[in-house]
Amino acid sequence: MAEIRVAAEAGACYGVGRALDMVREAAAAEPGAVRTLGPLIHNPTVVADLDAKGVEVVEAPDQAAGKTLVLRTHGVTPEVEEAARAACPKVIDATCPFVKRAHNAAEQLTAEGYQVIVVGEAGHPEVEGTVGHAPGAVVIGSAAELADVKVARRVGVVVQTTMRKAILQDVIDALIGQAEEIRLVDTICKATSDRQRAAAELAREADVMVVIGGRISANTTRLAEICRAVCPRTHHVEGADELEAAWFTGADLIGVTAGASTPQDQIDAVCARIEELSR
């Protein structure tokens, strides 16, 4: 039977665990009275479980008027937070502390007169929140996108917490020679870097890799990209029900990793199902 090995660093990070604890505590204290502004985390299974417990998702603060509103882990713009506090008697800020650091850094760099460049995925809620703290900031997803940017003399760089270090390094290398002063605040979360490194190490040894997490999760998608680059038989799933026995044919080592929004019980369920299918 094939060996099933979970990456040394995998699954829910501190920020996700903290947010889930905050929401569950609030829901227990106020049954049916808690809402989250957007999905709490990018994990459809977890969001569905919260909904079953009466914690509904709303898309705008006024949809939660009179309720307790939880600000998601990805954070929001100052304007959205202000609207939330105006509409709701109680607001719980579940923004990941590492995301808060990126917001604060962008705000500080703007105040000091730097042109702020956010290295991240345009349209991602975390990035939108960061830009909200730095009016006029430019968002780029790669060094190649700098070709469309008029680079100022003084540039401040912050990073989406789930970006790959290699992409950030490429951007910094490309800025050298264009800007006279470059100030980098590396806001990539250590948990993200640790998971990416551990996933790559395991993928180099594995015959098959299974990456667990929401398909809309940026950090999980990047884990899948990293694994696929060295292990072509990489499969990204949201749950154990998506696994197929044919994936594991002839495999001696099956590697498993999971995004930062994936709780341990989902990892356990996938591993148990892989064991059944690979016998």
Tab-separated table of C-alpha atoms in Angstrom:
chain	number	residue	atom	x	y	z
A	1	MET	CA	0.000	0.000	0.000
A	2	ALA	CA	1.212	3.502	-0.800
A	3	GLU	CA	2.632	5.741	1.905
A	4	ILE	CA	0.512	8.820	2.607
A	5	ARG	CA	2.547	11.733	3.935
A	6	VAL	CA	1.245	15.147	4.989
A	7	ALA	CA	3.575	18.111	4.464
A	8	ALA	CA	5.436	19.271	7.558
A	9	GLU	CA	3.538	22.575	7.412
A	10	ALA	CA	-0.052	22.370	6.198
A	11	GLY	CA	-3.551	23.531	7.012
A	12	ALA	CA	-5.201	26.299	8.976
A	13	CYS	CA	-2.944	29.152	10.033
A	14	TYR	CA	-3.138	31.295	13.176
A	15	GLY	CA	-5.293	33.974	11.544
A	16	VAL	CA	-7.885	31.471	10.315
A	17	GLY	CA	-8.029	29.627	13.638
A	18	ARG	CA	-8.403	32.943	15.465
A	19	ALA	CA	-11.247	34.076	13.182
A	20	LEU	CA	-13.123	30.792	13.525
A	21	ASP	CA	-12.830	30.929	17.310
A	22	MET	CA	-14.160	34.496	17.321
A	23	VAL	CA	-17.159	33.643	15.137
A	24	ARG	CA	-18.067	30.456	16.963
A	25	GLU	CA	-17.876	32.231	20.315
A	26	ALA	CA	-20.089	35.041	19.038
A	27	ALA	CA	-22.589	32.607	17.498
A	28	ALA	CA	-22.841	30.676	20.762
A	29	ALA	CA	-23.487	33.883	22.697
A	30	GLU	CA	-25.986	35.294	20.174
A	31	PRO	CA	-27.627	32.428	18.250
A	32	GLY	CA	-28.937	33.574	14.876
A	33	ALA	CA	-27.693	37.140	15.344
A	34	VAL	CA	-24.227	36.932	13.763
A	35	ARG	CA	-23.347	37.735	10.157
A	36	THR	CA	-20.021	37.789	8.298
A	37	LEU	CA	-19.174	40.471	5.760
A	38	GLY	CA	-18.302	38.249	2.827
A	39	PRO	CA	-17.132	34.651	3.403
A	40	LEU	CA	-15.120	34.549	6.632
A	41	ILE	CA	-12.395	32.529	4.888
A	42	HIS	CA	-11.969	31.109	1.386
A	43	ASN	CA	-13.196	27.636	2.299
A	44	PRO	CA	-16.710	26.777	1.047
A	45	THR	CA	-17.075	23.810	3.407
A	46	VAL	CA	-16.343	25.905	6.487
A	47	VAL	CA	-18.612	28.708	5.276
A	48	ALA	CA	-21.437	26.194	4.717
A	49	ASP	CA	-20.914	24.762	8.220
A	50	LEU	CA	-21.159	28.261	9.718
A	51	ASP	CA	-24.314	28.939	7.708
A	52	ALA	CA	-25.864	25.757	9.099
A	53	LYS	CA	-25.174	27.166	12.571
A	54	GLY	CA	-27.018	30.387	11.705
A	55	VAL	CA	-24.018	32.508	10.719
A	56	GLU	CA	-25.033	33.965	7.361
A	57	VAL	CA	-22.870	35.773	4.807
A	58	VAL	CA	-23.835	39.306	3.773
A	59	GLU	CA	-22.261	41.356	1.016
A	60	ALA	CA	-22.817	44.837	2.471
A	61	PRO	CA	-23.012	46.197	6.045
A	62	ASP	CA	-26.588	47.430	5.657
A	63	GLN	CA	-27.691	43.824	5.046
A	64	ALA	CA	-26.669	43.083	8.642
A	65	ALA	CA	-28.343	46.122	10.220
A	66	GLY	CA	-29.159	45.426	13.851
A	67	LYS	CA	-27.015	42.268	13.910
A	68	THR	CA	-23.489	41.483	15.056
A	69	LEU	CA	-21.219	41.781	12.027
A	70	VAL	CA	-17.868	40.030	11.656
A	71	LEU	CA	-15.227	41.516	9.371
A	72	ARG	CA	-13.607	38.653	7.458
A	73	THR	CA	-9.979	37.546	7.748
A	74	HIS	CA	-9.050	39.351	4.510
A	75	GLY	CA	-9.904	42.743	5.990
A	76	VAL	CA	-11.843	45.668	4.533
A	77	THR	CA	-11.278	49.262	3.505
A	78	PRO	CA	-11.627	52.029	6.135
A	79	GLU	CA	-14.829	53.174	4.410
A	80	VAL	CA	-16.417	49.730	4.655
A	81	GLU	CA	-15.441	49.408	8.314
A	82	GLU	CA	-16.979	52.802	9.029
A	83	ALA	CA	-20.203	51.748	7.282
A	84	ALA	CA	-20.235	48.515	9.296
A	85	ARG	CA	-19.942	50.350	12.603
A	86	ALA	CA	-22.701	52.742	11.567
A	87	ALA	CA	-25.102	49.939	10.590
A	88	CYS	CA	-24.450	47.351	13.278
A	89	PRO	CA	-24.551	47.583	17.082
A	90	LYS	CA	-21.541	45.279	17.362
A	91	VAL	CA	-18.670	44.748	14.937
A	92	ILE	CA	-16.092	42.003	15.458
A	93	ASP	CA	-12.864	42.564	13.559
A	94	ALA	CA	-11.568	39.126	12.558
A	95	THR	CA	-9.001	40.543	10.120
A	96	CYS	CA	-5.837	38.455	10.238
A	97	PRO	CA	-3.138	40.346	12.192
A	98	PHE	CA	-0.704	39.783	9.319
A	99	VAL	CA	-3.158	41.362	6.886
A	100	LYS	CA	-3.512	44.281	9.320
A	101	ARG	CA	0.249	44.696	9.128
A	102	ALA	CA	0.028	45.057	5.350
A	103	HIS	CA	-2.777	47.616	5.697
A	104	ASN	CA	-0.806	49.626	8.246
A	105	ALA	CA	2.363	49.498	6.168
A	106	ALA	CA	0.565	50.755	3.052
A	107	GLU	CA	-1.009	53.565	5.054
A	108	GLN	CA	2.324	54.581	6.586
A	109	LEU	CA	4.176	54.536	3.258
A	110	THR	CA	1.475	56.711	1.700
A	111	ALA	CA	1.715	59.177	4.598
A	112	GLU	CA	5.483	59.371	4.079
A	113	GLY	CA	5.058	60.288	0.409
A	114	TYR	CA	6.011	57.025	-1.281
A	115	GLN	CA	4.313	55.734	-4.403
A	116	VAL	CA	2.821	52.523	-3.034
A	117	ILE	CA	3.028	49.383	-5.125
A	118	VAL	CA	1.050	46.402	-3.863
A	119	VAL	CA	2.347	43.089	-5.171
A	120	GLY	CA	-0.724	40.906	-5.271
A	121	GLU	CA	-3.780	39.661	-7.088
A	122	ALA	CA	-5.918	42.517	-8.377
A	123	GLY	CA	-9.497	42.214	-7.162
A	124	HIS	CA	-8.636	39.924	-4.248
A	125	PRO	CA	-10.431	41.163	-1.095
A	126	GLU	CA	-7.198	41.384	0.888
A	127	VAL	CA	-5.584	43.493	-1.817
A	128	GLU	CA	-8.662	45.709	-2.099
A	129	GLY	CA	-8.497	46.290	1.634
A	130	THR	CA	-4.807	47.195	1.428
A	131	VAL	CA	-5.381	49.621	-1.433
A	132	GLY	CA	-8.174	51.188	0.608
A	133	HIS	CA	-5.532	52.192	3.146
A	134	ALA	CA	-3.296	53.661	0.442
A	135	PRO	CA	-5.307	55.785	-2.022
A	136	GLY	CA	-3.627	55.823	-5.418
A	137	ALA	CA	-1.672	52.618	-4.819
A	138	VAL	CA	-0.772	50.507	-7.851
A	139	VAL	CA	-1.456	46.760	-7.861
A	140	ILE	CA	0.758	44.426	-9.890
A	141	GLY	CA	0.790	40.644	-9.995
A	142	SER	CA	4.233	40.233	-11.547
A	143	ALA	CA	7.359	42.129	-12.563
A	144	ALA	CA	6.142	42.165	-16.179
A	145	GLU	CA	3.195	44.362	-15.170
A	146	LEU	CA	5.622	47.133	-14.147
A	147	ALA	CA	5.918	47.929	-17.856
A	148	ASP	CA	2.545	49.669	-17.608
A	149	VAL	CA	3.439	51.637	-14.470
A	150	LYS	CA	5.003	55.100	-14.352
A	151	VAL	CA	7.425	54.450	-11.506
A	152	ALA	CA	8.032	57.360	-9.155
A	153	ARG	CA	11.348	58.409	-7.644
A	154	ARG	CA	10.427	57.029	-4.210
A	155	VAL	CA	8.595	53.691	-4.151
A	156	GLY	CA	7.181	51.758	-1.219
A	157	VAL	CA	6.311	48.084	-1.720
A	158	VAL	CA	3.924	45.925	0.293
A	159	VAL	CA	2.836	42.401	-0.554
A	160	GLN	CA	-0.310	40.302	-0.396
A	161	THR	CA	0.285	37.942	2.515
A	162	THR	CA	-0.096	34.830	0.342
A	163	MET	CA	2.241	35.811	-2.521
A	164	ARG	CA	5.290	33.772	-3.462
A	165	LYS	CA	8.686	35.151	-2.417
A	166	ALA	CA	10.031	34.582	-5.926
A	167	ILE	CA	7.432	36.931	-7.437
A	168	LEU	CA	8.261	39.630	-4.893
A	169	GLN	CA	11.977	39.273	-5.612
A	170	ASP	CA	11.359	39.631	-9.354
A	171	VAL	CA	9.450	42.867	-8.741
A	172	ILE	CA	12.190	44.319	-6.545
A	173	ASP	CA	14.831	43.366	-9.107
A	174	ALA	CA	12.806	45.093	-11.826
A	175	LEU	CA	12.395	48.256	-9.732
A	176	ILE	CA	16.124	48.612	-9.194
A	177	GLY	CA	17.299	51.176	-11.714
A	178	GLN	CA	13.817	52.630	-12.165
A	179	ALA	CA	13.336	54.162	-8.725
A	180	GLU	CA	15.913	56.110	-6.749
A	181	GLU	CA	14.600	54.859	-3.431
A	182	ILE	CA	12.828	51.547	-2.825
A	183	ARG	CA	11.382	50.759	0.564
A	184	LEU	CA	10.072	47.219	0.985
A	185	VAL	CA	7.841	46.061	3.811
A	186	ASP	CA	7.750	42.303	3.290
A	187	THR	CA	4.235	41.455	4.425
A	188	ILE	CA	4.217	37.865	3.152
A	189	CYS	CA	2.931	35.748	6.039
A	190	LYS	CA	5.506	33.347	7.485
A	191	ALA	CA	2.850	30.628	7.611
A	192	THR	CA	2.372	31.028	3.858
A	193	SER	CA	6.109	30.785	3.178
A	194	ASP	CA	6.445	27.768	5.467
A	195	ARG	CA	3.568	25.966	3.728
A	196	GLN	CA	4.949	26.716	0.286
A	197	ARG	CA	8.419	25.476	1.202
A	198	ALA	CA	7.120	22.302	2.850
A	199	ALA	CA	4.795	21.584	-0.082
A	200	ALA	CA	7.632	21.946	-2.597
A	201	GLU	CA	9.897	19.658	-0.576
A	202	LEU	CA	7.250	16.948	-0.385
A	203	ALA	CA	6.202	17.326	-4.020
A	204	ARG	CA	9.779	16.623	-5.155
A	205	GLU	CA	9.572	13.185	-3.529
A	206	ALA	CA	5.925	12.283	-4.117
A	207	ASP	CA	4.464	10.380	-7.043
A	208	VAL	CA	1.113	12.126	-6.518
A	209	MET	CA	0.228	15.306	-4.615
A	210	VAL	CA	-3.182	16.242	-3.253
A	211	VAL	CA	-3.703	19.886	-2.311
A	212	ILE	CA	-6.737	20.587	-0.105
A	213	GLY	CA	-8.552	23.908	0.045
A	214	GLY	CA	-11.034	26.238	-1.582
A	215	ARG	CA	-10.582	26.871	-5.287
A	216	ILE	CA	-11.068	30.587	-4.647
A	217	SER	CA	-8.318	30.524	-2.019
A	218	ALA	CA	-5.255	32.369	-3.311
A	219	ASN	CA	-2.813	30.623	-0.977
A	220	THR	CA	-4.195	27.159	-1.803
A	221	THR	CA	-4.064	27.861	-5.533
A	222	ARG	CA	-0.418	28.857	-5.195
A	223	LEU	CA	0.340	25.661	-3.280
A	224	ALA	CA	-1.147	23.695	-6.177
A	225	GLU	CA	0.955	25.674	-8.679
A	226	ILE	CA	4.137	25.048	-6.683
A	227	CYS	CA	3.431	21.332	-6.372
A	228	ARG	CA	2.438	20.901	-10.024
A	229	ALA	CA	5.719	22.481	-11.147
A	230	VAL	CA	7.672	19.532	-9.685
A	231	CYS	CA	4.975	16.839	-9.472
A	232	PRO	CA	2.744	16.807	-12.571
A	233	ARG	CA	0.292	14.427	-10.876
A	234	THR	CA	-0.987	17.175	-8.566
A	235	HIS	CA	-4.703	17.427	-7.788
A	236	HIS	CA	-6.443	20.366	-6.061
A	237	VAL	CA	-9.588	19.320	-4.178
A	238	GLU	CA	-11.964	20.999	-1.782
A	239	GLY	CA	-12.978	17.788	-0.067
A	240	ALA	CA	-12.605	14.019	0.145
A	241	ASP	CA	-15.603	13.411	-2.128
A	242	GLU	CA	-13.636	14.705	-5.142
A	243	LEU	CA	-10.866	12.097	-4.916
A	244	GLU	CA	-10.594	9.458	-7.651
A	245	ALA	CA	-8.938	6.061	-7.293
A	246	ALA	CA	-7.270	6.340	-10.720
A	247	TRP	CA	-5.140	9.225	-9.465
A	248	PHE	CA	-3.178	6.913	-7.179
A	249	THR	CA	-2.481	4.011	-9.528
A	250	GLY	CA	1.161	2.960	-9.263
A	251	ALA	CA	1.984	5.544	-6.599
A	252	ASP	CA	4.391	4.623	-3.819
A	253	LEU	CA	4.297	7.978	-2.058
A	254	ILE	CA	1.190	10.173	-1.973
A	255	GLY	CA	1.818	13.652	-0.627
A	256	VAL	CA	-0.853	15.806	0.981
A	257	THR	CA	-0.807	19.506	1.738
A	258	ALA	CA	-3.495	22.050	2.539
A	259	GLY	CA	-4.051	25.771	2.340
A	260	ALA	CA	-4.104	28.112	5.308
A	261	SER	CA	-7.931	28.089	5.304
A	262	THR	CA	-8.195	24.295	5.631
A	263	PRO	CA	-9.030	22.917	9.111
A	264	GLN	CA	-7.429	19.714	10.358
A	265	ASP	CA	-10.655	17.699	10.139
A	266	GLN	CA	-10.732	18.211	6.357
A	267	ILE	CA	-7.127	17.041	6.053
A	268	ASP	CA	-7.929	13.958	8.147
A	269	ALA	CA	-10.972	13.150	5.982
A	270	VAL	CA	-8.965	13.396	2.760
A	271	CYS	CA	-6.156	11.214	4.120
A	272	ALA	CA	-8.644	8.574	5.266
A	273	ARG	CA	-10.297	8.516	1.835
A	274	ILE	CA	-6.934	8.318	0.021
A	275	GLU	CA	-6.057	5.310	2.182
A	276	GLU	CA	-9.294	3.602	1.094
A	277	LEU	CA	-8.798	4.384	-2.597
A	278	SER	CA	-5.119	3.473	-2.793
A	279	ARG	CA	-5.398	-0.036	-1.317
